[in-house]
Amino acid sequence: MSAKTAEVVICGAGIAGIAAAYHLAVRRGVTDVVLVDERPPLSLTSDKSTECYRNWWPGPGDAMVAVMNRSIDLLEDLARESGNVFRMNRRGYLFATADADRASRFIRRAQEAAALGAGPARVHTSPGGDYQPAPADGFEDQPAGADVITDRALIRRHFPYLAEDTVALLHARRCGWFSGQQLGMYLLERARDKGVRLHEGRVERVDTAGGRVRAVTVSARGGEQTIATPRFVNAAGPFVKPVARLLGVELPVLCERHAKFAFNDVRAAVARHAPMLIWTDPVRLPWSEEERRELGRSREHRHLLDEFPAGVHGRPEGAGESPVVLLIWTYDVETVEPTFPIEFDARCPEILIRGMSRIVPALAAYFPRLPRGVVDGGYYTKTRENRFLAGPLPVEGAYIIGALSGYGLMAANGAADLLADYISGRPLPAYAPAFRLDRYDDPAYRALLADWGDSGQL
Ligand SMILES: Cc1cc2nc3c(=O)[nH]c(=O)nc-3n(C[C@H](O)[C@H](O)[C@H](O)COP(=O)(O)OP(=O)(O)OC[C@H]3O[C@@H](n4cnc5c(N)ncnc54)[C@H](O)[C@@H]3O)c2cc1C
């Protein structure tokens, strides 16, 4: 390791740390940034994502929608300047229901989202409605906001592959997906062009003599090295908590394990051009009578007959002969300590395929023989209300960008742009207070927390 001094040392080269380095070096002109990671860049959580983005977030207040709109603006700028190397699309998130009562909730939700700044609500109630489907590729010239479709003929015309009893759809439009790895590598290369140095090693200590950051000690293969620096950024992903303790700071964050299942859809069950598909009703997994009897007799597997929570979702990835389908479902979350390697529920592929067949019935073709695929995933590192942390820590010169939960790919640019405003002393956007650690010191915010509604987690 060569750096003996740095203007800023960032711990963590996941998407958060890389975006922070990019915004500091490329967009704010901060020179001499060192990015430290004990693993290869983007290899811990940032390559396990479903890589989707959305400006579709609940309140209270408009902070979450505002920061995501900013983040998506930045993603679109990056896509334009790079010739869309990270293949950003704008297919949208399609929420579907077979529950007639939910249709009116979809309309209310679209109107609330419009009031928060997500874009206008359009309701289509007749077969001749002027609903415009999303293109498979590209992101330019597309509507924002949401289309709510309550006419079943219109639903079938545009989405013939959905369950026949689907009675309403909400298509959120400033949403889609991209390659997170390509985005991260693009940001890292631009940052390195501006002098950002990447160092392999583990941040062991942060010297805070006199109440402010002085130096960071890193252990690497060649031994320990201390980098004198006035600024330290904690971007340690699932390890933000222990890294904050190096500064004597306790963070109110927790980790949940989340898995996804990716398989080659050789039966072409999921339409290649489909948006992100989300079923908003609770689901009972479909089993044959014989399977039901067998599961009912097994104490270990009986729960597979129970009702599963709403929210099973998935999307196609890529084109060609047998594109991949990604499925994900938050059906069994609990708070855990992050450890690696991660073990996942062996029944996850079956639960996901059967659950997702509620929205895409053609997936039932896989029941007799499950497709081979890959189960992987990582930790959602989050605050209790699921809003990230970006800003100063209570030690002078120390900052955080973390707790990016299940939305770090989409939010990293917005969060890093905000962090770079703090570090470069620029005026802060109106949403800045919503993402500071010291929001928890505010009694009014604590009262809000006690009665927090939807966290926006899918
Ligand atoms: C299954 C799944 C699906 C997801 N889907 C989406 C999605 O669709 N859209 C979306 O936007 N987000 C999604 N996410 C969330 C997203 O992946 C994360 O929010 C994001 O990757 C977090 O990035 P990070 O940089 O904070 O953490 P990480 O990528 O974990 O990076 C942290 C880095 O810090 C390093 N580090 C930690 N401690 C030290 C130390 N002491 N010294 C040196 N280095 C250290 C680690 O080695 C690591 O490389 C998903 C996540 C999962 C698990």
Short mmCIF file of C-alpha atoms and ligand atoms in Angstrom, two decimals:
data_model
loop_
_atom_site.label_atom_id
_atom_site.label_comp_id
_atom_site.label_asym_id
_atom_site.label_seq_id
_atom_site.Cartn_x
_atom_site.Cartn_y
_atom_site.Cartn_z
CA MET A 1 0.00 0.00 0.00
CA SER A 2 1.39 3.38 -0.98
CA ALA A 3 -0.94 6.08 0.43
CA LYS A 4 0.39 7.67 3.63
CA THR A 5 -2.10 10.53 3.57
CA ALA A 6 -5.52 11.13 2.04
CA GLU A 7 -8.19 13.83 1.97
CA VAL A 8 -10.89 11.20 2.48
CA VAL A 9 -10.66 7.49 3.35
CA ILE A 10 -13.75 5.46 2.48
CA CYS A 11 -14.23 2.05 4.13
CA GLY A 12 -16.08 -0.23 1.70
CA ALA A 13 -16.02 -0.61 -2.08
CA GLY A 14 -19.60 -1.77 -2.50
CA ILE A 15 -21.93 0.41 -4.52
CA ALA A 16 -22.21 2.91 -1.62
CA GLY A 17 -18.45 3.47 -1.21
CA ILE A 18 -17.81 3.51 -4.95
CA ALA A 19 -20.63 6.00 -5.57
CA ALA A 20 -19.26 8.16 -2.73
CA ALA A 21 -15.76 8.10 -4.28
CA TYR A 22 -17.23 8.93 -7.71
CA HIS A 23 -19.31 11.89 -6.48
CA LEU A 24 -16.45 13.29 -4.42
CA ALA A 25 -13.75 12.96 -7.07
CA VAL A 26 -15.64 13.37 -10.34
CA ARG A 27 -18.52 15.70 -9.45
CA ARG A 28 -17.05 17.71 -6.53
CA GLY A 29 -13.38 17.76 -7.50
CA VAL A 30 -12.16 16.37 -4.15
CA THR A 31 -8.71 14.99 -4.83
CA ASP A 32 -6.87 12.30 -2.95
CA VAL A 33 -9.68 9.89 -2.09
CA VAL A 34 -8.72 6.38 -0.94
CA LEU A 35 -11.20 3.52 -1.13
CA VAL A 36 -10.34 0.60 1.19
CA ASP A 37 -11.89 -2.84 0.98
CA GLU A 38 -10.78 -6.25 2.19
CA ARG A 39 -12.75 -7.88 -0.67
CA PRO A 40 -12.85 -7.24 -4.43
CA PRO A 41 -15.08 -4.24 -5.30
CA LEU A 42 -18.85 -4.86 -5.47
CA SER A 43 -18.53 -8.47 -4.31
CA LEU A 44 -20.30 -8.68 -0.93
CA THR A 45 -23.89 -7.41 -1.26
CA SER A 46 -23.79 -5.21 -4.34
CA ASP A 47 -23.60 -8.16 -6.78
CA LYS A 48 -26.50 -10.04 -5.13
CA SER A 49 -29.20 -7.54 -5.98
CA THR A 50 -32.20 -7.83 -8.27
CA GLU A 51 -30.91 -4.52 -9.73
CA CYS A 52 -34.26 -2.77 -9.88
CA TYR A 53 -35.08 0.88 -9.30
CA ARG A 54 -38.24 2.82 -8.50
CA ASN A 55 -39.34 6.25 -7.42
CA TRP A 56 -42.35 4.49 -5.89
CA TRP A 57 -42.02 5.08 -2.13
CA PRO A 58 -44.45 5.84 0.68
CA GLY A 59 -44.37 8.78 3.11
CA PRO A 60 -44.46 10.16 5.69
CA GLY A 61 -43.30 13.25 3.84
CA ASP A 62 -41.78 13.39 0.37
CA ALA A 63 -38.11 12.81 1.33
CA MET A 64 -37.90 9.26 0.04
CA VAL A 65 -39.52 10.07 -3.33
CA ALA A 66 -37.40 13.23 -3.66
CA VAL A 67 -34.07 11.48 -3.02
CA MET A 68 -35.01 8.60 -5.35
CA ASN A 69 -36.02 11.05 -8.08
CA ARG A 70 -32.61 12.70 -7.65
CA SER A 71 -30.88 9.30 -7.73
CA ILE A 72 -32.76 8.27 -10.89
CA ASP A 73 -31.95 11.65 -12.52
CA LEU A 74 -28.28 10.89 -11.84
CA LEU A 75 -28.63 7.32 -13.16
CA GLU A 76 -30.22 8.67 -16.35
CA ASP A 77 -27.39 11.21 -16.78
CA LEU A 78 -24.84 8.41 -16.32
CA ALA A 79 -26.72 6.19 -18.79
CA ARG A 80 -26.75 8.98 -21.38
CA GLU A 81 -23.08 9.91 -21.02
CA SER A 82 -21.93 6.26 -21.12
CA GLY A 83 -24.09 5.10 -24.05
CA ASN A 84 -26.15 3.20 -21.46
CA VAL A 85 -23.35 0.73 -20.63
CA PHE A 86 -25.38 -0.47 -17.67
CA ARG A 87 -28.50 -1.18 -19.79
CA MET A 88 -31.00 0.87 -17.82
CA ASN A 89 -34.60 0.21 -18.85
CA ARG A 90 -37.90 1.75 -17.86
CA ARG A 91 -40.28 -1.21 -17.85
CA GLY A 92 -41.91 -0.20 -14.59
CA TYR A 93 -43.18 -2.14 -11.58
CA LEU A 94 -46.53 -3.85 -12.18
CA PHE A 95 -48.51 -4.45 -8.98
CA ALA A 96 -51.38 -6.91 -9.52
CA THR A 97 -54.36 -8.05 -7.46
CA ALA A 98 -57.32 -10.41 -7.67
CA ASP A 99 -59.01 -8.59 -4.79
CA ALA A 100 -61.65 -6.12 -6.01
CA ASP A 101 -61.26 -4.01 -2.81
CA ARG A 102 -57.61 -3.45 -3.58
CA ALA A 103 -58.48 -1.78 -6.88
CA SER A 104 -59.73 1.34 -5.11
CA ARG A 105 -56.63 1.23 -2.87
CA PHE A 106 -54.48 1.22 -6.02
CA ILE A 107 -56.19 4.44 -7.15
CA ARG A 108 -55.73 6.06 -3.74
CA ARG A 109 -52.10 4.94 -3.63
CA ALA A 110 -51.43 6.37 -7.12
CA GLN A 111 -52.94 9.70 -6.04
CA GLU A 112 -50.88 9.75 -2.82
CA ALA A 113 -47.73 8.99 -4.82
CA ALA A 114 -48.56 11.84 -7.20
CA ALA A 115 -48.85 14.19 -4.19
CA LEU A 116 -45.40 13.01 -2.98
CA GLY A 117 -43.84 13.85 -6.37
CA ALA A 118 -43.71 10.43 -8.07
CA GLY A 119 -45.66 11.72 -11.10
CA PRO A 120 -49.31 11.82 -12.18
CA ALA A 121 -51.99 9.16 -11.60
CA ARG A 122 -53.85 7.89 -14.69
CA VAL A 123 -56.84 5.59 -14.24
CA HIS A 124 -58.00 3.34 -17.10
CA THR A 125 -61.49 1.93 -16.56
CA SER A 126 -62.62 0.93 -20.07
CA PRO A 127 -61.40 -1.49 -22.76
CA GLY A 128 -60.46 1.39 -25.03
CA GLY A 129 -58.36 3.11 -22.33
CA ASP A 130 -55.29 5.03 -23.55
CA TYR A 131 -52.80 3.05 -21.47
CA GLN A 132 -49.31 3.11 -23.07
CA PRO A 133 -47.24 -0.06 -22.42
CA ALA A 134 -43.54 0.32 -21.62
CA PRO A 135 -40.85 -0.52 -24.19
CA ALA A 136 -38.57 -3.45 -23.34
CA ASP A 137 -35.37 -1.38 -23.66
CA GLY A 138 -34.28 2.20 -23.10
CA PHE A 139 -35.58 4.77 -20.65
CA GLU A 140 -36.16 8.01 -22.60
CA ASP A 141 -39.51 9.73 -23.20
CA GLN A 142 -41.48 7.56 -20.81
CA PRO A 143 -44.30 8.64 -18.49
CA ALA A 144 -43.71 8.98 -14.74
CA GLY A 145 -46.33 8.38 -12.05
CA ALA A 146 -48.66 5.40 -12.33
CA ASP A 147 -51.33 3.86 -14.51
CA VAL A 148 -54.10 2.05 -12.67
CA ILE A 149 -56.03 -0.37 -14.91
CA THR A 150 -59.32 -1.73 -13.61
CA ASP A 151 -60.80 -2.96 -16.90
CA ARG A 152 -60.22 -6.70 -17.25
CA ALA A 153 -60.30 -6.68 -21.05
CA LEU A 154 -57.58 -4.01 -21.09
CA ILE A 155 -55.57 -6.05 -18.57
CA ARG A 156 -55.78 -9.17 -20.75
CA ARG A 157 -54.97 -7.25 -23.91
CA HIS A 158 -51.67 -5.96 -22.53
CA PHE A 159 -50.82 -8.69 -20.01
CA PRO A 160 -52.25 -12.00 -21.32
CA TYR A 161 -49.72 -13.98 -19.24
CA LEU A 162 -51.11 -12.82 -15.87
CA ALA A 163 -53.58 -14.85 -13.78
CA GLU A 164 -57.05 -14.65 -15.35
CA ASP A 165 -58.67 -13.47 -12.12
CA THR A 166 -56.45 -10.36 -11.98
CA VAL A 167 -58.91 -7.49 -11.48
CA ALA A 168 -56.63 -4.48 -11.18
CA LEU A 169 -53.09 -3.42 -11.99
CA LEU A 170 -50.97 -0.51 -10.85
CA HIS A 171 -48.12 0.17 -13.23
CA ALA A 172 -45.58 2.48 -11.56
CA ARG A 173 -43.61 4.03 -14.41
CA ARG A 174 -40.40 5.70 -13.19
CA CYS A 175 -39.04 2.26 -12.41
CA GLY A 176 -37.12 -0.53 -14.14
CA TRP A 177 -33.74 -2.20 -13.83
CA PHE A 178 -30.11 -2.09 -14.96
CA SER A 179 -26.86 -3.96 -14.52
CA GLY A 180 -25.56 -3.05 -11.06
CA GLN A 181 -22.13 -4.49 -11.78
CA GLN A 182 -21.76 -2.44 -14.97
CA LEU A 183 -22.95 0.69 -13.18
CA GLY A 184 -20.52 0.11 -10.31
CA MET A 185 -17.57 -0.55 -12.61
CA TYR A 186 -18.39 2.54 -14.67
CA LEU A 187 -18.45 4.72 -11.52
CA LEU A 188 -15.23 3.11 -10.25
CA GLU A 189 -13.39 3.66 -13.53
CA ARG A 190 -14.47 7.31 -13.73
CA ALA A 191 -13.41 7.78 -10.09
CA ARG A 192 -10.01 6.16 -10.74
CA ASP A 193 -9.57 8.45 -13.78
CA LYS A 194 -9.82 11.32 -11.26
CA GLY A 195 -7.20 9.85 -8.97
CA VAL A 196 -9.24 7.71 -6.56
CA ARG A 197 -7.00 4.93 -5.24
CA LEU A 198 -8.36 1.49 -4.39
CA HIS A 199 -6.55 -0.33 -1.56
CA GLU A 200 -7.09 -3.94 -0.58
CA GLY A 201 -7.13 -4.28 3.18
CA ARG A 202 -9.23 -4.22 6.30
CA VAL A 203 -9.95 -1.05 8.24
CA GLU A 204 -8.89 -1.97 11.79
CA ARG A 205 -8.76 1.34 13.65
CA VAL A 206 -9.73 4.97 13.29
CA ASP A 207 -7.65 7.41 15.33
CA THR A 208 -9.89 10.16 16.69
CA ALA A 209 -7.48 12.00 19.00
CA GLY A 210 -8.85 15.36 20.13
CA GLY A 211 -12.40 14.44 19.08
CA ARG A 212 -11.78 14.41 15.35
CA VAL A 213 -10.64 11.97 12.72
CA ARG A 214 -6.82 11.90 12.36
CA ALA A 215 -5.88 8.60 10.77
CA VAL A 216 -7.12 5.21 9.60
CA THR A 217 -5.18 1.99 10.13
CA VAL A 218 -5.55 -0.71 7.52
CA SER A 219 -4.25 -4.28 7.72
CA ALA A 220 -3.27 -5.94 4.47
CA ARG A 221 -1.11 -8.82 3.32
CA GLY A 222 2.01 -6.70 3.64
CA GLY A 223 1.19 -5.70 7.23
CA GLU A 224 -0.47 -2.67 8.78
CA GLN A 225 -0.40 0.83 7.42
CA THR A 226 -1.73 4.06 8.86
CA ILE A 227 -3.15 6.71 6.53
CA ALA A 228 -3.27 10.22 7.97
CA THR A 229 -6.60 11.78 6.96
CA PRO A 230 -9.05 14.38 8.27
CA ARG A 231 -12.11 12.50 6.91
CA PHE A 232 -13.40 8.95 7.18
CA VAL A 233 -16.52 7.58 5.45
CA ASN A 234 -18.15 4.41 6.78
CA ALA A 235 -19.57 2.58 3.75
CA ALA A 236 -19.15 -0.91 5.19
CA GLY A 237 -22.50 -2.39 4.11
CA PRO A 238 -23.58 -5.15 6.54
CA PHE A 239 -20.61 -4.17 8.75
CA VAL A 240 -21.47 -0.48 9.21
CA LYS A 241 -22.24 -1.19 12.85
CA PRO A 242 -18.85 -2.66 13.90
CA VAL A 243 -17.03 -0.08 11.76
CA ALA A 244 -18.95 2.75 13.49
CA ARG A 245 -17.83 1.28 16.83
CA LEU A 246 -14.22 2.01 15.77
CA LEU A 247 -15.33 5.64 16.21
CA GLY A 248 -17.21 4.92 19.45
CA VAL A 249 -20.54 5.45 17.64
CA GLU A 250 -23.51 3.11 18.07
CA LEU A 251 -25.74 2.87 14.97
CA PRO A 252 -29.45 1.94 15.14
CA VAL A 253 -29.27 -0.52 12.25
CA LEU A 254 -30.18 -4.18 11.84
CA CYS A 255 -29.65 -6.89 9.24
CA GLU A 256 -32.13 -9.22 7.56
CA ARG A 257 -31.17 -12.11 5.27
CA HIS A 258 -32.80 -12.00 1.82
CA ALA A 259 -32.53 -14.62 -0.91
CA LYS A 260 -33.31 -14.61 -4.59
CA PHE A 261 -33.67 -17.51 -7.02
CA ALA A 262 -32.44 -17.23 -10.61
CA PHE A 263 -33.22 -19.92 -13.19
CA ASN A 264 -33.24 -20.41 -16.96
CA ASP A 265 -36.85 -20.10 -18.03
CA VAL A 266 -36.64 -22.83 -20.68
CA ARG A 267 -40.44 -23.08 -20.83
CA ALA A 268 -40.77 -19.34 -21.55
CA ALA A 269 -43.31 -18.97 -18.75
CA VAL A 270 -42.48 -15.31 -18.03
CA ALA A 271 -42.90 -12.92 -20.98
CA ARG A 272 -39.51 -11.61 -22.14
CA HIS A 273 -40.68 -8.01 -22.25
CA ALA A 274 -42.52 -8.11 -18.89
CA PRO A 275 -42.06 -5.38 -16.29
CA MET A 276 -41.24 -6.25 -12.69
CA LEU A 277 -44.29 -8.30 -11.59
CA ILE A 278 -45.55 -8.06 -8.01
CA TRP A 279 -48.56 -9.89 -6.56
CA THR A 280 -50.10 -7.73 -3.81
CA ASP A 281 -52.40 -10.35 -2.24
CA PRO A 282 -51.43 -13.00 0.33
CA VAL A 283 -50.87 -16.40 -1.29
CA ARG A 284 -51.56 -20.04 -0.42
CA LEU A 285 -49.08 -22.20 -2.30
CA PRO A 286 -50.76 -24.51 -4.83
CA TRP A 287 -50.35 -28.21 -3.94
CA SER A 288 -52.09 -31.35 -5.17
CA GLU A 289 -54.40 -33.15 -2.71
CA GLU A 290 -51.76 -35.81 -2.16
CA GLU A 291 -49.05 -33.22 -1.51
CA ARG A 292 -51.34 -31.43 0.94
CA ARG A 293 -51.90 -34.62 2.91
CA GLU A 294 -48.19 -35.37 2.98
CA LEU A 295 -47.22 -31.84 4.05
CA GLY A 296 -49.96 -31.85 6.69
CA ARG A 297 -48.37 -34.94 8.27
CA SER A 298 -44.90 -33.32 8.49
CA ARG A 299 -44.22 -31.07 11.44
CA GLU A 300 -41.25 -29.59 9.56
CA HIS A 301 -43.18 -28.77 6.37
CA ARG A 302 -46.72 -28.13 7.62
CA HIS A 303 -46.18 -24.36 7.44
CA LEU A 304 -46.07 -24.67 3.62
CA LEU A 305 -49.87 -25.05 3.77
CA ASP A 306 -50.25 -21.72 5.62
CA GLU A 307 -51.02 -18.42 4.00
CA PHE A 308 -47.88 -16.63 2.82
CA PRO A 309 -47.60 -12.83 2.91
CA ALA A 310 -48.32 -10.58 -0.08
CA GLY A 311 -45.45 -9.43 -2.26
CA VAL A 312 -44.00 -12.34 -4.25
CA HIS A 313 -42.25 -10.72 -7.21
CA GLY A 314 -39.96 -11.38 -10.14
CA ARG A 315 -38.74 -10.28 -13.50
CA PRO A 316 -37.05 -11.57 -16.65
CA GLU A 317 -33.37 -10.86 -17.23
CA GLY A 318 -31.77 -10.75 -20.65
CA ALA A 319 -33.00 -12.04 -23.98
CA GLY A 320 -32.13 -14.98 -26.25
CA GLU A 321 -33.07 -18.63 -26.22
CA SER A 322 -33.77 -19.17 -22.54
CA PRO A 323 -33.51 -15.96 -20.59
CA VAL A 324 -33.15 -15.98 -16.85
CA VAL A 325 -35.99 -15.22 -14.46
CA LEU A 326 -35.28 -13.76 -11.02
CA LEU A 327 -37.72 -14.39 -8.17
CA ILE A 328 -37.75 -12.90 -4.69
CA TRP A 329 -40.17 -12.96 -1.78
CA THR A 330 -39.86 -11.58 1.72
CA TYR A 331 -41.76 -14.40 3.43
CA ASP A 332 -39.63 -15.17 6.47
CA VAL A 333 -37.59 -12.14 7.51
CA GLU A 334 -36.00 -11.92 10.91
CA THR A 335 -33.20 -9.85 12.37
CA VAL A 336 -29.85 -11.67 12.29
CA GLU A 337 -26.15 -11.03 12.83
CA PRO A 338 -24.41 -10.83 9.44
CA THR A 339 -22.13 -13.82 8.89
CA PHE A 340 -20.63 -15.23 5.69
CA PRO A 341 -21.03 -17.49 3.79
CA ILE A 342 -24.81 -17.23 4.03
CA GLU A 343 -27.08 -20.27 4.16
CA PHE A 344 -30.49 -20.11 2.53
CA ASP A 345 -33.70 -22.10 2.96
CA ALA A 346 -33.37 -25.18 0.71
CA ARG A 347 -37.12 -24.99 -0.10
CA CYS A 348 -36.76 -21.42 -1.38
CA PRO A 349 -36.87 -22.29 -5.14
CA GLU A 350 -40.01 -24.36 -4.73
CA ILE A 351 -41.72 -21.75 -2.55
CA LEU A 352 -40.81 -19.00 -5.02
CA ILE A 353 -41.92 -20.89 -8.15
CA ARG A 354 -45.21 -21.96 -6.56
CA GLY A 355 -45.84 -18.52 -5.07
CA MET A 356 -45.04 -16.72 -8.31
CA SER A 357 -47.35 -19.08 -10.23
CA ARG A 358 -50.20 -17.18 -8.57
CA ILE A 359 -49.42 -14.19 -10.80
CA VAL A 360 -47.90 -16.07 -13.80
CA PRO A 361 -49.83 -19.38 -13.99
CA ALA A 362 -47.54 -20.75 -16.75
CA LEU A 363 -44.90 -21.29 -14.04
CA ALA A 364 -46.99 -24.28 -12.91
CA ALA A 365 -45.31 -26.19 -15.77
CA TYR A 366 -42.28 -26.43 -13.46
CA PHE A 367 -44.12 -28.09 -10.54
CA PRO A 368 -43.35 -31.69 -11.55
CA ARG A 369 -39.68 -30.88 -11.99
CA LEU A 370 -38.22 -27.70 -10.57
CA PRO A 371 -35.80 -25.84 -12.85
CA ARG A 372 -32.16 -25.87 -11.87
CA GLY A 373 -30.97 -22.46 -10.82
CA VAL A 374 -28.99 -20.46 -8.32
CA VAL A 375 -30.10 -19.28 -4.89
CA ASP A 376 -28.05 -16.39 -3.59
CA GLY A 377 -28.57 -13.18 -1.72
CA GLY A 378 -27.27 -11.12 1.13
CA TYR A 379 -28.29 -8.84 3.95
CA TYR A 380 -30.59 -5.88 3.91
CA THR A 381 -28.83 -3.57 6.35
CA LYS A 382 -31.48 -1.13 7.48
CA THR A 383 -32.83 1.30 10.00
CA ARG A 384 -36.14 0.40 11.63
CA GLU A 385 -38.13 2.76 9.37
CA ASN A 386 -36.10 1.63 6.32
CA ARG A 387 -34.59 5.03 5.52
CA PHE A 388 -30.87 5.08 4.83
CA LEU A 389 -28.11 7.03 6.58
CA ALA A 390 -26.05 9.61 4.67
CA GLY A 391 -24.31 12.45 6.45
CA PRO A 392 -22.08 13.30 9.38
CA LEU A 393 -21.44 11.09 12.41
CA PRO A 394 -20.97 12.59 15.86
CA VAL A 395 -17.15 12.65 15.54
CA GLU A 396 -15.73 15.53 13.54
CA GLY A 397 -14.61 14.39 10.10
CA ALA A 398 -16.55 11.11 10.24
CA TYR A 399 -19.42 10.33 7.88
CA ILE A 400 -21.67 7.45 6.93
CA ILE A 401 -23.34 6.19 3.78
CA GLY A 402 -25.18 3.01 4.63
CA ALA A 403 -28.29 1.16 5.79
CA LEU A 404 -29.29 1.06 2.12
CA SER A 405 -31.49 -1.95 2.79
CA GLY A 406 -33.00 -3.58 -0.33
CA TYR A 407 -32.63 -0.45 -2.46
CA GLY A 408 -28.92 0.41 -2.41
CA LEU A 409 -28.28 0.09 -6.13
CA MET A 410 -31.05 2.53 -6.97
CA ALA A 411 -30.32 4.91 -4.07
CA ALA A 412 -26.50 4.92 -4.07
CA ASN A 413 -26.14 7.89 -6.40
CA GLY A 414 -28.70 9.99 -4.53
CA ALA A 415 -27.13 9.09 -1.17
CA ALA A 416 -23.56 9.68 -2.40
CA ASP A 417 -24.52 13.00 -3.99
CA LEU A 418 -25.95 14.05 -0.60
CA LEU A 419 -22.84 12.86 1.26
CA ALA A 420 -20.60 14.73 -1.19
CA ASP A 421 -22.61 17.93 -0.51
CA TYR A 422 -21.80 17.58 3.22
CA ILE A 423 -18.11 16.86 2.64
CA SER A 424 -17.61 19.61 0.06
CA GLY A 425 -19.60 22.15 2.08
CA ARG A 426 -22.28 22.68 -0.58
CA PRO A 427 -25.86 23.74 0.23
CA LEU A 428 -27.93 20.72 1.21
CA PRO A 429 -31.16 19.61 -0.47
CA ALA A 430 -34.44 19.87 1.47
CA TYR A 431 -34.51 16.10 2.07
CA ALA A 432 -31.09 16.02 3.83
CA PRO A 433 -32.44 15.95 7.45
CA ALA A 434 -34.47 12.78 6.71
CA PHE A 435 -31.23 10.78 6.24
CA ARG A 436 -29.00 12.13 9.04
CA LEU A 437 -28.19 9.94 12.01
CA ASP A 438 -29.18 12.70 14.44
CA ARG A 439 -32.82 12.57 13.25
CA TYR A 440 -33.29 10.05 16.08
CA ASP A 441 -32.45 12.76 18.64
CA ASP A 442 -35.54 14.72 17.58
CA PRO A 443 -38.54 13.90 19.87
CA ALA A 444 -40.99 14.71 17.03
CA TYR A 445 -39.23 12.18 14.78
CA ARG A 446 -39.24 9.57 17.55
CA ALA A 447 -43.00 10.09 17.94
CA LEU A 448 -43.41 9.60 14.19
CA LEU A 449 -41.35 6.41 14.38
CA ALA A 450 -43.63 4.92 17.02
CA ASP A 451 -46.49 5.09 14.53
CA TRP A 452 -44.64 4.53 11.24
CA GLY A 453 -46.75 2.85 8.56
CA ASP A 454 -45.51 1.23 5.35
CA SER A 455 -41.70 1.03 5.21
CA GLY A 456 -41.75 0.63 1.42
CA GLN A 457 -40.01 -2.77 1.54
CA LEU A 458 -41.20 -5.22 -1.08
C1 LIG B 1 -31.43 -10.41 -2.52
C2 LIG B 1 -31.21 -8.92 -2.66
C3 LIG B 1 -31.93 -8.21 -3.63
C4 LIG B 1 -31.71 -6.83 -3.77
N1 LIG B 1 -32.38 -6.15 -4.76
C5 LIG B 1 -32.14 -4.82 -4.95
C6 LIG B 1 -32.76 -4.13 -6.02
O1 LIG B 1 -33.53 -4.68 -6.80
N2 LIG B 1 -32.47 -2.80 -6.18
C7 LIG B 1 -31.61 -2.14 -5.34
O2 LIG B 1 -31.40 -0.96 -5.52
N3 LIG B 1 -31.02 -2.79 -4.30
C8 LIG B 1 -31.25 -4.11 -4.10
N4 LIG B 1 -30.65 -4.77 -3.06
C9 LIG B 1 -29.89 -4.01 -2.07
C10 LIG B 1 -28.48 -3.69 -2.50
O3 LIG B 1 -27.85 -4.83 -3.03
C11 LIG B 1 -27.72 -3.15 -1.27
O4 LIG B 1 -28.46 -2.10 -0.67
C12 LIG B 1 -26.36 -2.61 -1.64
O5 LIG B 1 -25.64 -3.56 -2.40
C13 LIG B 1 -25.57 -2.21 -0.41
O6 LIG B 1 -24.34 -1.71 -0.84
P1 LIG B 1 -23.20 -1.33 0.19
O7 LIG B 1 -22.11 -0.72 -0.61
O8 LIG B 1 -23.80 -0.55 1.32
O9 LIG B 1 -22.74 -2.72 0.83
P2 LIG B 1 -21.79 -3.89 0.26
O10 LIG B 1 -22.01 -4.13 -1.18
O11 LIG B 1 -21.96 -5.03 1.19
O12 LIG B 1 -20.32 -3.30 0.41
C14 LIG B 1 -19.73 -3.09 1.68
C15 LIG B 1 -18.24 -3.33 1.54
O13 LIG B 1 -17.60 -2.94 2.74
C16 LIG B 1 -16.50 -3.79 2.94
N5 LIG B 1 -16.09 -3.75 4.34
C17 LIG B 1 -16.86 -3.93 5.44
N6 LIG B 1 -16.12 -3.77 6.55
C18 LIG B 1 -14.85 -3.49 6.16
C19 LIG B 1 -13.63 -3.22 6.84
N7 LIG B 1 -13.54 -3.20 8.18
N8 LIG B 1 -12.52 -2.98 6.11
C20 LIG B 1 -12.57 -2.98 4.75
N9 LIG B 1 -13.70 -3.22 4.05
C21 LIG B 1 -14.82 -3.47 4.74
C22 LIG B 1 -17.01 -5.15 2.51
O14 LIG B 1 -15.94 -6.02 2.18
C23 LIG B 1 -17.88 -4.79 1.30
O15 LIG B 1 -17.19 -4.92 0.07
C24 LIG B 1 -30.82 -6.15 -2.90
C25 LIG B 1 -30.12 -6.87 -1.92
C26 LIG B 1 -30.31 -8.24 -1.80
C27 LIG B 1 -29.54 -8.97 -0.74
#
